[in-house]
Every structure is written in C-alpha cells, then in structure tokens.
mmCIF file of C-alpha atoms in Angstrom:
data_model
loop_
_atom_site.group_PDB
_atom_site.id
_atom_site.type_symbol
_atom_site.label_atom_id
_atom_site.label_comp_id
_atom_site.label_asym_id
_atom_site.label_seq_id
_atom_site.Cartn_x
_atom_site.Cartn_y
_atom_site.Cartn_z
ATOM 1 C CA MET A 1046 81.702 142.311 113.832
ATOM 2 C CA SER A 1047 81.510 145.049 111.226
ATOM 3 C CA ARG A 1048 79.489 148.072 110.246
ATOM 4 C CA SER A 1049 79.988 147.056 106.638
ATOM 5 C CA TYR A 1050 76.500 145.549 106.583
ATOM 6 C CA ARG A 1051 74.716 148.474 108.191
ATOM 7 C CA PRO A 1052 73.286 150.106 105.000
ATOM 8 C CA GLY A 1053 71.279 146.954 104.308
ATOM 9 C CA LEU A 1054 69.671 147.288 107.719
ATOM 10 C CA SER A 1055 68.651 150.899 108.076
ATOM 11 C CA ALA A 1056 66.580 150.130 111.179
ATOM 12 C CA LYS A 1057 67.881 147.895 113.946
ATOM 13 C CA SER A 1058 65.981 144.700 114.810
ATOM 14 C CA HIS A 1059 65.180 144.648 118.495
ATOM 15 C CA VAL A 1060 62.669 143.420 121.076
ATOM 16 C CA GLN A 1061 60.130 145.931 122.364
ATOM 17 C CA LYS A 1062 59.199 146.062 126.040
ATOM 18 C CA ASP A 1063 55.851 144.366 125.251
ATOM 19 C CA GLY A 1064 57.647 141.428 123.592
ATOM 20 C CA ARG A 1065 56.776 142.363 119.958
ATOM 21 C CA SER A 1066 59.598 142.576 117.420
ATOM 22 C CA THR A 1067 60.265 145.380 114.977
ATOM 23 C CA TRP A 1068 62.126 144.783 111.744
ATOM 24 C CA SER A 1069 63.843 146.585 108.938
ATOM 25 C CA PRO A 1070 62.141 146.942 105.534
ATOM 26 C CA HIS A 1071 65.412 145.680 104.050
ATOM 27 C CA LEU A 1072 64.919 142.306 105.754
ATOM 28 C CA GLN A 1073 62.858 140.539 103.085
ATOM 29 C CA HIS A 1074 61.452 137.875 105.360
ATOM 30 C CA PHE A 1075 61.048 137.740 109.128
ATOM 31 C CA THR A 1076 59.831 134.758 111.172
ATOM 32 C CA ARG A 1077 59.698 134.740 114.958
ATOM 33 C CA TYR A 1078 60.421 131.369 116.548
ATOM 34 C CA PRO A 1079 58.406 130.313 119.602
ATOM 35 C CA LYS A 1080 61.590 130.148 121.672
ATOM 36 C CA ASN A 1081 62.768 132.360 124.506
ATOM 37 C CA TRP A 1082 66.429 132.378 125.545
ATOM 38 C CA THR A 1083 68.163 133.825 128.590
ATOM 39 C CA HIS A 1084 70.809 136.510 128.102
ATOM 40 C CA GLY A 1085 72.842 138.490 130.620
ATOM 41 C CA ALA A 1086 70.597 141.490 129.841
ATOM 42 C CA GLY A 1087 67.308 139.572 130.068
ATOM 43 C CA ILE A 1088 65.022 137.460 127.818
ATOM 44 C CA PHE A 1089 65.231 137.628 124.019
ATOM 45 C CA VAL A 1090 63.842 135.716 121.028
ATOM 46 C CA MET A 1091 65.210 133.890 118.012
ATOM 47 C CA ALA A 1092 64.124 134.703 114.465
ATOM 48 C CA ARG A 1093 64.886 133.925 110.798
ATOM 49 C CA VAL A 1094 65.642 136.813 108.462
ATOM 50 C CA ARG A 1095 66.437 137.097 104.775
ATOM 51 C CA LEU A 1096 69.485 139.246 104.142
ATOM 52 C CA SER A 1097 69.755 140.971 100.741
ATOM 53 C CA SER A 1098 72.353 143.292 99.243
ATOM 54 C CA LEU A 1099 71.632 146.823 97.990
ATOM 55 C CA SER A 1100 74.323 146.549 95.311
ATOM 56 C CA SER A 1101 73.914 143.006 93.950
ATOM 57 C CA ASN A 1102 71.444 140.128 93.754
ATOM 58 C CA PHE A 1103 72.949 138.415 96.799
ATOM 59 C CA GLN A 1104 70.374 136.950 99.237
ATOM 60 C CA ASN A 1105 70.724 134.650 102.194
ATOM 61 C CA GLU A 1106 68.474 133.445 105.011
ATOM 62 C CA ILE A 1107 69.982 133.358 108.487
ATOM 63 C CA ASP A 1108 68.843 132.554 112.011
ATOM 64 C CA VAL A 1109 69.438 135.389 114.490
ATOM 65 C CA PHE A 1110 68.964 136.221 118.130
ATOM 66 C CA ILE A 1111 67.316 139.597 118.721
ATOM 67 C CA LEU A 1112 68.995 141.676 121.425
ATOM 68 C CA PRO A 1113 68.353 145.174 122.773
ATOM 69 C CA GLN A 1114 71.923 146.120 121.798
ATOM 70 C CA LEU A 1115 74.899 144.304 120.294
ATOM 71 C CA THR A 1116 77.731 146.615 121.276
ATOM 72 C CA LYS A 1117 78.769 150.262 121.395
ATOM 73 C CA ASN A 1118 79.034 152.402 118.295
ATOM 74 C CA LEU A 1119 81.861 151.381 115.976
ATOM 75 C CA PRO A 1120 84.371 152.622 115.108
ATOM 76 C CA SER A 1121 84.903 154.305 118.457
ATOM 77 C CA GLU A 1122 85.961 157.550 116.705
ATOM 78 C CA SER A 1123 85.929 158.973 113.193
ATOM 79 C CA ILE A 1124 88.505 157.729 110.715
ATOM 80 C CA ASP A 1125 89.273 160.725 108.543
ATOM 81 C CA GLU A 1126 92.632 159.738 107.083
ATOM 82 C CA GLY A 1127 92.805 159.752 103.271
ATOM 83 C CA LEU A 1128 92.497 156.103 102.265
ATOM 84 C CA SER A 1129 92.364 156.650 98.467
ATOM 85 C CA ILE A 1130 89.602 154.104 97.830
ATOM 86 C CA PRO A 1131 89.219 153.472 94.047
ATOM 87 C CA SER A 1132 86.115 155.107 92.539
ATOM 88 C CA THR A 1133 85.090 151.789 90.954
ATOM 89 C CA VAL A 1134 84.674 150.169 94.362
ATOM 90 C CA VAL A 1135 81.097 150.021 95.668
ATOM 91 C CA LEU A 1136 81.298 149.911 99.455
ATOM 92 C CA ALA A 1137 78.821 147.908 101.483
ATOM 93 C CA ASP A 1138 78.986 150.779 103.992
ATOM 94 C CA PRO A 1139 79.997 154.143 102.458
ATOM 95 C CA GLU A 1140 80.066 155.650 105.976
ATOM 96 C CA PHE A 1141 82.326 152.993 107.489
ATOM 97 C CA GLY A 1142 84.640 155.677 108.922
ATOM 98 C CA GLN A 1143 81.947 157.350 111.038
ATOM 99 C CA PRO A 1144 80.812 155.915 114.394
ATOM 100 C CA GLY A 1145 77.448 154.209 114.070
ATOM 101 C CA SER A 1146 75.303 151.515 115.625
ATOM 102 C CA ILE A 1147 75.789 147.847 114.801
ATOM 103 C CA ASP A 1148 72.577 146.247 113.516
ATOM 104 C CA LEU A 1149 73.684 142.731 112.721
ATOM 105 C CA LEU A 1150 76.486 140.462 113.886
ATOM 106 C CA LEU A 1151 77.285 137.684 111.388
ATOM 107 C CA GLY A 1152 79.092 134.468 112.268
ATOM 108 C CA ALA A 1153 81.747 132.572 110.328
ATOM 109 C CA GLU A 1154 79.171 130.290 108.679
ATOM 110 C CA VAL A 1155 77.598 133.339 106.999
ATOM 111 C CA TYR A 1156 80.901 135.075 106.304
ATOM 112 C CA SER A 1157 82.098 132.095 104.245
ATOM 113 C CA ARG A 1158 79.116 132.554 101.887
ATOM 114 C CA LEU A 1159 79.627 136.330 101.676
ATOM 115 C CA ILE A 1160 83.301 136.373 100.792
ATOM 116 C CA ARG A 1161 84.418 137.024 97.185
ATOM 117 C CA PRO A 1162 87.901 136.751 95.635
ATOM 118 C CA GLY A 1163 88.508 140.513 95.227
ATOM 119 C CA LEU A 1164 91.166 141.992 97.556
ATOM 120 C CA ILE A 1165 92.795 145.462 97.454
ATOM 121 C CA ASP A 1166 95.678 146.491 99.722
ATOM 122 C CA LEU A 1167 95.535 150.276 100.305
ATOM 123 C CA GLY A 1168 99.147 150.474 101.470
ATOM 124 C CA ASP A 1169 101.338 150.462 104.556
ATOM 125 C CA GLY A 1170 99.496 151.596 107.689
ATOM 126 C CA LYS A 1171 96.141 151.483 105.907
ATOM 127 C CA PRO A 1172 93.328 148.900 105.876
ATOM 128 C CA THR A 1173 92.490 146.363 103.166
ATOM 129 C CA LEU A 1174 89.401 146.178 100.924
ATOM 130 C CA GLN A 1175 87.648 142.814 100.635
ATOM 131 C CA GLU A 1176 84.937 142.042 98.090
ATOM 132 C CA THR A 1177 81.772 140.409 99.502
ATOM 133 C CA GLY A 1178 78.264 139.632 98.340
ATOM 134 C CA LEU A 1179 77.088 142.805 100.095
ATOM 135 C CA GLY A 1180 79.722 144.996 98.467
ATOM 136 C CA TRP A 1181 83.294 145.837 99.396
ATOM 137 C CA ILE A 1182 84.140 145.965 103.098
ATOM 138 C CA VAL A 1183 87.044 147.714 104.836
ATOM 139 C CA PHE A 1184 89.036 145.843 107.451
ATOM 140 C CA GLY A 1185 92.404 146.093 109.180
ATOM 141 C CA GLY A 1186 94.190 148.715 111.231
ATOM 142 C CA VAL A 1187 94.740 152.411 110.661
ATOM 143 C CA ARG A 1188 97.971 153.943 111.900
ATOM 144 C CA ARG A 1189 97.183 156.714 114.377
ATOM 145 C CA ARG A 1190 99.312 159.029 116.506
ATOM 146 C CA VAL A 1191 96.934 158.873 119.448
ATOM 147 C CA PRO A 1192 95.623 155.450 120.537
ATOM 148 C CA ALA A 1193 91.920 155.090 119.803
ATOM 149 C CA ALA A 1194 89.511 154.316 122.635
ATOM 150 C CA LYS A 1195 88.766 150.629 123.023
ATOM 151 C CA ALA A 1196 85.291 149.136 122.817
ATOM 152 C CA GLY A 1197 84.455 145.536 123.568
ATOM 153 C CA ASN A 1198 81.465 143.265 123.995
ATOM 154 C CA VAL A 1199 80.890 139.879 125.577
ATOM 155 C CA MET A 1200 77.757 137.821 124.864
ATOM 156 C CA THR A 1201 76.653 134.568 126.464
ATOM 157 C CA ILE A 1202 73.696 132.412 125.410
ATOM 158 C CA THR A 1203 72.294 129.817 127.770
ATOM 159 C CA ARG A 1204 68.970 128.408 128.911
ATOM 160 C CA GLU A 1205 69.970 129.113 132.520
ATOM 161 C CA ASP A 1206 70.472 132.429 134.260
ATOM 162 C CA PRO A 1207 74.215 133.181 133.839
ATOM 163 C CA LEU A 1208 74.314 135.921 136.501
ATOM 164 C CA PRO A 1209 75.512 133.707 139.409
ATOM 165 C CA ALA A 1210 78.473 132.502 137.322
ATOM 166 C CA LEU A 1211 79.277 135.993 136.023
ATOM 167 C CA GLU A 1212 79.233 137.476 139.518
ATOM 168 C CA LYS A 1213 82.315 135.387 140.342
ATOM 169 C CA PHE A 1214 84.321 137.708 138.082
ATOM 170 C CA TRP A 1215 83.840 140.742 140.321
ATOM 171 C CA LYS A 1216 82.694 139.474 143.706
ATOM 172 C CA LEU A 1217 85.477 138.994 146.230
ATOM 173 C CA PRO A 1218 85.182 136.354 148.949
ATOM 174 C CA ALA A 1219 84.267 137.832 152.299
ATOM 175 C CA MET A 1220 87.167 138.199 154.725
ATOM 176 C CA THR A 1221 87.228 136.040 157.812
ATOM 177 C CA VAL A 1222 87.300 137.593 161.261
ATOM 178 C CA GLN A 1223 91.021 136.848 161.565
ATOM 179 C CA GLU A 1224 91.746 138.413 158.165
ATOM 180 C CA ARG A 1225 89.776 141.533 159.080
ATOM 181 C CA LEU A 1226 91.672 141.854 162.355
ATOM 182 C CA CYS A 1227 94.925 141.485 160.435
ATOM 183 C CA GLU A 1228 93.885 144.329 158.119
ATOM 184 C CA GLU A 1229 92.970 146.510 161.090
ATOM 185 C CA ASN A 1230 96.351 145.814 162.694
ATOM 186 C CA PHE A 1231 98.141 146.883 159.510
ATOM 187 C CA VAL A 1232 96.137 150.083 159.029
ATOM 188 C CA SER A 1233 96.560 151.080 162.684
ATOM 189 C CA ASN A 1234 100.315 150.534 162.846
ATOM 190 C CA VAL A 1235 101.881 151.044 159.405
ATOM 191 C CA GLN A 1236 104.097 154.121 159.198
ATOM 192 C CA PHE A 1237 106.735 155.727 156.999
ATOM 193 C CA CYS A 1238 110.283 155.873 158.357
ATOM 194 C CA PRO A 1239 112.758 158.709 157.678
ATOM 195 C CA ASP A 1240 114.285 156.631 154.848
ATOM 196 C CA GLN A 1241 110.790 156.523 153.235
ATOM 197 C CA ARG A 1242 110.424 152.798 153.847
ATOM 198 C CA LEU A 1243 107.410 151.380 155.636
ATOM 199 C CA MET A 1244 107.455 149.965 159.143
ATOM 200 C CA VAL A 1245 104.883 147.404 160.305
ATOM 201 C CA ARG A 1246 103.896 145.485 163.432
ATOM 202 C CA LEU A 1247 103.596 141.703 163.504
ATOM 203 C CA PRO A 1248 99.886 140.722 163.498
ATOM 204 C CA PHE A 1249 99.650 138.488 166.561
ATOM 205 C CA ALA A 1250 96.527 136.367 166.886
ATOM 206 C CA GLU A 1251 97.407 135.353 170.469
ATOM 207 C CA ASN A 1252 99.299 136.981 173.287
ATOM 208 C CA PRO A 1253 103.001 136.389 172.434
ATOM 209 C CA ARG A 1254 103.839 136.341 176.141
ATOM 210 C CA LYS A 1255 102.490 132.790 176.216
ATOM 211 C CA GLN A 1256 105.305 131.711 173.904
ATOM 212 C CA GLY A 1257 107.563 129.000 175.353
ATOM 213 C CA LYS A 1258 111.348 128.660 175.272
ATOM 214 C CA THR A 1259 113.117 128.290 171.907
ATOM 215 C CA LEU A 1260 116.826 128.985 172.462
ATOM 216 C CA ALA A 1261 117.819 125.350 173.103
ATOM 217 C CA LEU A 1262 116.063 124.167 169.935
ATOM 218 C CA ALA A 1263 117.650 126.941 167.864
ATOM 219 C CA GLN A 1264 121.120 126.026 169.175
ATOM 220 C CA ARG A 1265 120.632 122.309 168.403
ATOM 221 C CA ARG A 1266 119.431 123.078 164.884
ATOM 222 C CA PHE A 1267 122.341 125.443 164.299
ATOM 223 C CA SER A 1268 124.837 122.845 165.539
ATOM 224 C CA SER A 1269 123.405 120.404 163.015
ATOM 225 C CA ILE A 1270 123.633 122.796 160.058
ATOM 226 C CA GLU A 1271 127.118 123.903 161.162
ATOM 227 C CA SER A 1272 128.351 120.289 161.029
ATOM 228 C CA ARG A 1273 126.944 119.975 157.532
ATOM 229 C CA LEU A 1274 128.616 123.228 156.419
ATOM 230 C CA GLU A 1275 132.011 122.021 157.702
ATOM 231 C CA ARG A 1276 131.809 119.092 155.270
ATOM 232 C CA ASP A 1277 130.931 121.321 152.292
ATOM 233 C CA PRO A 1278 133.225 124.369 151.898
ATOM 234 C CA ALA A 1279 131.269 125.720 148.911
ATOM 235 C CA MET A 1280 128.021 125.623 150.865
ATOM 236 C CA LEU A 1281 129.717 127.232 153.858
ATOM 237 C CA GLU A 1282 130.993 130.062 151.671
ATOM 238 C CA GLY A 1283 127.515 130.704 150.274
ATOM 239 C CA TYR A 1284 125.909 130.571 153.721
ATOM 240 C CA VAL A 1285 128.426 132.990 155.239
ATOM 241 C CA SER A 1286 128.088 135.334 152.249
ATOM 242 C CA PHE A 1287 124.291 135.372 152.628
ATOM 243 C CA MET A 1288 124.419 136.138 156.351
ATOM 244 C CA ASP A 1289 127.196 138.722 155.941
ATOM 245 C CA GLU A 1290 125.039 140.594 153.426
ATOM 246 C CA TYR A 1291 122.106 140.447 155.832
ATOM 247 C CA GLU A 1292 124.208 142.131 158.514
ATOM 248 C CA ARG A 1293 125.899 144.585 156.143
ATOM 249 C CA LEU A 1294 122.545 145.891 154.880
ATOM 250 C CA ASN A 1295 121.374 146.367 158.481
ATOM 251 C CA HIS A 1296 118.674 143.777 157.987
ATOM 252 C CA MET A 1297 119.858 142.062 161.171
ATOM 253 C CA THR A 1298 121.611 143.442 164.242
ATOM 254 C CA GLU A 1299 123.721 141.641 166.802
ATOM 255 C CA VAL A 1300 122.335 141.611 170.351
ATOM 256 C CA GLN A 1301 123.655 140.365 173.674
ATOM 257 C CA LEU A 1302 121.856 137.370 175.130
ATOM 258 C CA SER A 1303 121.486 139.278 178.382
ATOM 259 C CA SER A 1304 119.544 142.023 176.588
ATOM 260 C CA VAL A 1305 117.093 139.679 174.869
ATOM 261 C CA PRO A 1306 113.565 140.514 176.104
ATOM 262 C CA ARG A 1307 111.831 138.057 178.380
ATOM 263 C CA ASN A 1308 109.224 137.297 175.727
ATOM 264 C CA HIS A 1309 111.050 136.248 172.591
ATOM 265 C CA TYR A 1310 111.366 133.625 169.865
ATOM 266 C CA PHE A 1311 114.520 132.155 168.316
ATOM 267 C CA ILE A 1312 114.036 131.092 164.693
ATOM 268 C CA PRO A 1313 116.023 128.044 163.515
ATOM 269 C CA HIS A 1314 117.481 128.270 160.024
ATOM 270 C CA HIS A 1315 118.940 126.113 157.263
ATOM 271 C CA CYS A 1316 119.800 126.585 153.594
ATOM 272 C CA VAL A 1317 118.246 125.717 150.245
ATOM 273 C CA LEU A 1318 120.438 125.345 147.161
ATOM 274 C CA LYS A 1319 119.276 126.893 143.867
ATOM 275 C CA PRO A 1320 121.967 125.992 141.300
ATOM 276 C CA GLY A 1321 119.859 127.276 138.399
ATOM 277 C CA SER A 1322 119.363 130.751 139.877
ATOM 278 C CA SER A 1323 121.120 133.605 138.076
ATOM 279 C CA THR A 1324 121.349 135.657 141.288
ATOM 280 C CA THR A 1325 121.262 133.689 144.572
ATOM 281 C CA LYS A 1326 122.656 130.143 144.366
ATOM 282 C CA LEU A 1327 122.024 129.550 148.062
ATOM 283 C CA ARG A 1328 119.201 130.927 150.151
ATOM 284 C CA VAL A 1329 118.925 130.704 153.918
ATOM 285 C CA VAL A 1330 115.440 129.683 155.045
ATOM 286 C CA PHE A 1331 114.051 130.623 158.443
ATOM 287 C CA ASP A 1332 111.750 128.135 160.170
ATOM 288 C CA ALA A 1333 109.229 130.133 162.172
ATOM 289 C CA SER A 1334 107.076 126.983 162.417
ATOM 290 C CA ALA A 1335 109.506 125.303 164.831
ATOM 291 C CA PRO A 1336 107.595 124.585 168.095
ATOM 292 C CA SER A 1337 108.602 126.182 171.374
ATOM 293 C CA SER A 1338 108.651 124.353 174.705
ATOM 294 C CA THR A 1339 104.875 124.867 174.925
ATOM 295 C CA GLY A 1340 104.342 123.240 171.547
ATOM 296 C CA LYS A 1341 103.427 126.490 169.812
ATOM 297 C CA SER A 1342 105.536 128.136 167.145
ATOM 298 C CA LEU A 1343 105.721 131.782 166.125
ATOM 299 C CA ASN A 1344 103.592 131.000 163.072
ATOM 300 C CA ASN A 1345 100.955 129.432 165.309
ATOM 301 C CA ILE A 1346 100.299 132.776 166.973
ATOM 302 C CA LEU A 1347 100.564 135.030 163.896
ATOM 303 C CA ARG A 1348 97.666 135.935 161.635
ATOM 304 C CA VAL A 1349 98.224 134.996 157.995
ATOM 305 C CA GLY A 1350 96.210 137.870 156.538
ATOM 306 C CA PRO A 1351 94.000 137.982 153.431
ATOM 307 C CA THR A 1352 95.131 137.842 149.801
ATOM 308 C CA VAL A 1353 95.331 141.436 148.546
ATOM 309 C CA GLN A 1354 96.640 140.890 145.000
ATOM 310 C CA SER A 1355 94.899 139.680 141.851
ATOM 311 C CA ASP A 1356 95.010 135.963 141.101
ATOM 312 C CA LEU A 1357 97.729 134.808 138.734
ATOM 313 C CA LEU A 1358 95.307 133.857 135.919
ATOM 314 C CA SER A 1359 93.840 137.378 135.789
ATOM 315 C CA ILE A 1360 97.314 138.932 135.735
ATOM 316 C CA VAL A 1361 98.475 136.677 132.883
ATOM 317 C CA LEU A 1362 95.301 137.321 130.877
ATOM 318 C CA ARG A 1363 95.769 141.093 131.200
ATOM 319 C CA PHE A 1364 99.443 140.677 130.319
ATOM 320 C CA ARG A 1365 98.494 139.046 127.001
ATOM 321 C CA THR A 1366 96.264 141.965 125.935
ATOM 322 C CA HIS A 1367 99.130 144.473 125.675
ATOM 323 C CA ARG A 1368 101.021 145.241 122.499
ATOM 324 C CA PHE A 1369 104.240 145.998 124.402
ATOM 325 C CA VAL A 1370 104.990 144.153 127.631
ATOM 326 C CA PHE A 1371 107.576 144.249 130.393
ATOM 327 C CA THR A 1372 108.389 142.205 133.470
ATOM 328 C CA ALA A 1373 110.029 143.361 136.681
ATOM 329 C CA ASP A 1374 110.503 142.250 140.248
ATOM 330 C CA VAL A 1375 111.146 143.858 143.622
ATOM 331 C CA GLU A 1376 114.632 143.017 144.855
ATOM 332 C CA LYS A 1377 114.625 141.530 148.370
ATOM 333 C CA MET A 1378 110.966 142.442 148.699
ATOM 334 C CA TYR A 1379 110.409 141.288 152.291
ATOM 335 C CA ARG A 1380 113.601 142.916 153.482
ATOM 336 C CA GLN A 1381 112.543 146.335 152.151
ATOM 337 C CA ILE A 1382 110.065 146.617 155.040
ATOM 338 C CA TRP A 1383 111.085 147.424 158.614
ATOM 339 C CA VAL A 1384 109.573 145.567 161.563
ATOM 340 C CA HIS A 1385 108.768 147.679 164.610
ATOM 341 C CA PRO A 1386 111.560 147.490 167.242
ATOM 342 C CA GLN A 1387 109.104 146.133 169.844
ATOM 343 C CA ASP A 1388 108.492 143.052 167.658
ATOM 344 C CA ARG A 1389 112.088 142.294 166.695
ATOM 345 C CA GLY A 1390 112.551 140.146 169.810
ATOM 346 C CA TYR A 1391 110.342 137.547 168.099
ATOM 347 C CA GLN A 1392 112.792 137.341 165.189
ATOM 348 C CA LEU A 1393 115.994 136.170 166.894
ATOM 349 C CA ILE A 1394 118.575 133.767 165.451
ATOM 350 C CA VAL A 1395 121.759 131.985 166.518
ATOM 351 C CA TRP A 1396 124.763 132.430 164.202
ATOM 352 C CA ARG A 1397 128.541 132.429 163.838
ATOM 353 C CA ARG A 1398 130.747 132.338 160.764
ATOM 354 C CA ASN A 1399 132.859 129.344 161.886
ATOM 355 C CA PRO A 1400 133.198 127.017 164.916
ATOM 356 C CA LEU A 1401 136.221 128.957 166.205
ATOM 357 C CA GLU A 1402 134.040 131.971 166.983
ATOM 358 C CA LYS A 1403 131.715 132.384 169.926
ATOM 359 C CA ILE A 1404 128.012 131.897 169.342
ATOM 360 C CA ARG A 1405 126.431 135.210 168.408
ATOM 361 C CA TYR A 1406 122.808 136.310 168.611
ATOM 362 C CA PHE A 1407 120.975 138.564 166.183
ATOM 363 C CA HIS A 1408 117.493 139.967 165.703
ATOM 364 C CA PHE A 1409 116.018 140.698 162.279
ATOM 365 C CA ASN A 1410 115.041 144.285 161.569
ATOM 366 C CA THR A 1411 112.907 143.528 158.513
ATOM 367 C CA VAL A 1412 110.022 141.271 157.535
ATOM 368 C CA THR A 1413 111.347 137.718 157.601
ATOM 369 C CA TYR A 1414 110.804 135.087 154.941
ATOM 370 C CA GLY A 1415 109.366 132.027 156.673
ATOM 371 C CA THR A 1416 106.942 133.834 158.987
ATOM 372 C CA ALA A 1417 103.272 133.220 158.266
ATOM 373 C CA CYS A 1418 102.448 136.905 157.880
ATOM 374 C CA ALA A 1419 105.377 137.847 155.605
ATOM 375 C CA PRO A 1420 103.547 137.441 152.234
ATOM 376 C CA TYR A 1421 100.620 139.508 153.468
ATOM 377 C CA LEU A 1422 102.748 142.282 154.981
ATOM 378 C CA ALA A 1423 104.895 142.601 151.853
ATOM 379 C CA THR A 1424 102.036 142.639 149.340
ATOM 380 C CA LYS A 1425 99.916 144.891 151.548
ATOM 381 C CA CYS A 1426 102.792 147.395 151.705
ATOM 382 C CA LEU A 1427 102.913 147.426 147.893
ATOM 383 C CA GLN A 1428 99.194 148.164 147.753
ATOM 384 C CA HIS A 1429 99.582 150.816 150.463
ATOM 385 C CA LEU A 1430 102.288 152.616 148.463
ATOM 386 C CA ALA A 1431 100.263 152.468 145.243
ATOM 387 C CA GLN A 1432 97.165 153.897 146.903
ATOM 388 C CA ARG A 1433 99.168 156.903 148.086
ATOM 389 C CA ALA A 1434 100.993 157.549 144.822
ATOM 390 C CA PRO A 1435 100.822 161.138 143.484
ATOM 391 C CA THR A 1436 98.755 161.931 140.409
ATOM 392 C CA SER A 1437 101.861 162.033 138.225
ATOM 393 C CA GLN A 1438 102.538 158.345 139.037
ATOM 394 C CA GLN A 1439 99.049 156.923 138.604
ATOM 395 C CA LEU A 1440 99.959 154.650 135.662
ATOM 396 C CA GLY A 1441 102.651 153.009 137.756
ATOM 397 C CA ALA A 1442 100.309 152.813 140.734
ATOM 398 C CA ILE A 1443 97.691 150.975 138.658
ATOM 399 C CA ALA A 1444 100.339 148.509 137.466
ATOM 400 C CA ILE A 1445 101.340 147.855 141.091
ATOM 401 C CA GLN A 1446 97.743 147.352 142.226
ATOM 402 C CA GLN A 1447 96.641 145.127 139.348
ATOM 403 C CA ASN A 1448 99.669 143.412 137.838
ATOM 404 C CA PHE A 1449 101.860 142.230 140.726
ATOM 405 C CA TYR A 1450 101.982 138.603 141.841
ATOM 406 C CA VAL A 1451 103.940 138.671 145.117
ATOM 407 C CA ASP A 1452 107.153 140.445 143.989
ATOM 408 C CA ASP A 1453 106.830 139.896 140.216
ATOM 409 C CA CYS A 1454 105.221 142.428 137.892
ATOM 410 C CA LEU A 1455 103.693 141.453 134.523
ATOM 411 C CA SER A 1456 102.441 144.570 132.764
ATOM 412 C CA GLY A 1457 102.494 146.462 129.488
ATOM 413 C CA ALA A 1458 100.830 149.069 127.316
ATOM 414 C CA ASP A 1459 99.645 149.728 123.787
ATOM 415 C CA THR A 1460 102.435 152.261 123.196
ATOM 416 C CA LEU A 1461 106.059 152.386 124.267
ATOM 417 C CA GLU A 1462 105.552 155.873 125.684
ATOM 418 C CA ILE A 1463 102.894 154.714 128.148
ATOM 419 C CA GLY A 1464 104.946 151.628 128.958
ATOM 420 C CA PHE A 1465 107.984 153.740 129.885
ATOM 421 C CA VAL A 1466 105.804 155.901 132.152
ATOM 422 C CA GLN A 1467 104.594 152.772 133.997
ATOM 423 C CA PHE A 1468 108.077 151.332 134.274
#
C-alpha cells in the first residue's frame, strides 16, 4: 500500500449511498461489472479502470473493488526530515511525506508491471527511491526519536457474510453457572495480607463436610513412595530437599493429628523426575483427585473456575509483532498465594524425612499444585494485581493482563526504553 500513486487519482473512487459510482478524471476508462460482493463494511462492486501516469506514457488496465475507505491516512504523521532527494527525480507523489488518503491499493501482479530498474539509496536511516512507471516512489523506514503511531487495515472478500466468523475474535464464551459462582467466591474473599501477598478461599462446589476419610489412604500411599525412595538415594535426597524447602519457606506447617479439624482432607503425594530441568530436577506432585472413603475426592467438590488469560495463539502472535522481546516467569507461582487458614485443613499431607522418624502431619499454607482450582486461583490473582496497578505501572499491568500464559510471560515493545518499563 502506498500513497505514491495518489497524484494520478486526485478524487477517490467510491460507492455512493444510492449505489452509483463516482470516478476520477485521471482514470481513463471505467466499467462497472454487474457483480456485488460482501465486505465486512457492507456491499461493494467490482470495476475495471485504466491507470495512466502523469509523468510518462505508462498505462495499464486493472480490475478493482470499490470500497468506502481503504485505510487511514498514510503516513500517520508528517515526515519532515531532510531526505536530500535529487532534483532530477520526478516523484510519483511529491507530497509523500504528508498524511493523505489512500485512493488505490495495487497488488503484486500490478506492481511487477510498474517496477523499473532505477534504485537510489538515500543513506543510513533514510528510505530508498525506486523507479516505477508512475514515477519514483519512496519506500523504507525513517529513523525517528519518537515512535510513530501505527495504522493498520484488514480486508476480507467473500460471497458470504463474514461477520459471524469475525465475531469469534472478540466474543468470549459465556461463563457457566459454576464458573460464575467461582468468580463470585474469589471477588468476595480475596484480600491482601500484611506481606502484600493475596489470600484466597477454596471455591467449594459442595459442602466439604460431606468429605469422607482420607488418612488411611494417604498413609498407604506414603508408605509405598517411602519404600521406593529407600531404594534410590538420589531420589530420596531430591524429595527431602523439596519438602524441606516447602517447610523452610513457611509454605507448609506441621500440625498435631489431634488438632486436625473434623472436616479435612489428606492429599497423597509422589514425585516426578525432570532430568532436563535447569532448576528443579525432581518435583513432588500432590494428588487431590484421590478418592475419600465416600468415593469423592477434594477435586470432585472444588470448582475449576473459568479461563481468565488469553489463549496461547493470541499471545504468541502478539509476541511476534514486537521489535524487542523478553520472556519471564513467576517463580513458584502457586505458592506465592496464601490460602485462608479455615481452608488449610483440606490441604493436609503425611511426611517424614526417613523411616527412623515418627510420621509427621502438615497442612499447606499456599495454593497447592494438583488441586482443581489452583490454575484459576493463580491466574486470577495475577489479573487482580494488574487491575489494581498504579498509573505509573500501567505498561507492566497491560503485559500481565494480555501476555501471560499461566506463569510465563511473552511480551515486548518497539523500543528498549518501553520494554524496560514493562519488565
């Protein structure tokens, strides 16, 4: 798309409200086809025009679609830098540096007939001159201190109404009743703690008092994993290190079995090896889907919650539009969020460092990986923080709201300065 051809079309071709077409006196020949096409903006017609140059004997007939508007004025702002264009060069558009309307959009099949061998490089940080049948055109970037405003245009041509398909880009699926109740539970109970971290309540879908017994199952599962750890010292070391860190960071607290609330849930656990990981070679996984004596697990009575982040495809597509990019992640994302003390009795585990010790009991103080609601609670807390960010942190807040996939951020900017502000 270029304004280089604008002088040859001093009046834009467009469709009037009554369906008649107007045309420029510089279009030598105009034929309206008896065809109507559907466009996102309505109905438009197809026509054949003869394009002729004001500076040479170049002529060419082309088929065009007539639209009410092609795009916004281009360039988006005046280009007043001294480009030192040679006086012998006859520009197709002498006012290329001033914002103006676009009258004609030419495709590659026309461009190949317009192009001429002449080419002039104006220097570092300046555009290039290209000779064409319509005169010399200016293309390329201009180095600027302040980023220019962006303008874009998307056009679709189809015989069917494209609106239903396009609406999928901005319409979000309606939340289910359970998802809406989960949102209401979060909004009603989320709070900031003195350490400036968020505290949440578990979103129960059923009365947790109906939960059956789970201690015996948790003890059997722990006995099984303990036997496995005894046969693998390296795995035992990793497991103990993981659980020691959990306790050291106050993410779990030891409790006496006699003080465990009547309504509770013990979560069995095991480990997953990740030899290729640069940080955690072994991760302990908590199985909140293990059934209690009534056949129901903790996950069975928790609401999952809606998806509150952008889909991965949208995030990656935005990531590819930036000139400078960065990636980041939230360390121990789930464990940055406190669980209300009244709900910690549903996050109990059985643990000891070696068989010579007595069995010990702990409850988790933070959101636990393996519970059905954990992804929702963690991502919702991110959104909650971004929505309450001060004005001075709005760039970072936008990155959090739009460019996070679970705990990973893919973002960027057109300048390093803006990128550093986001980061």
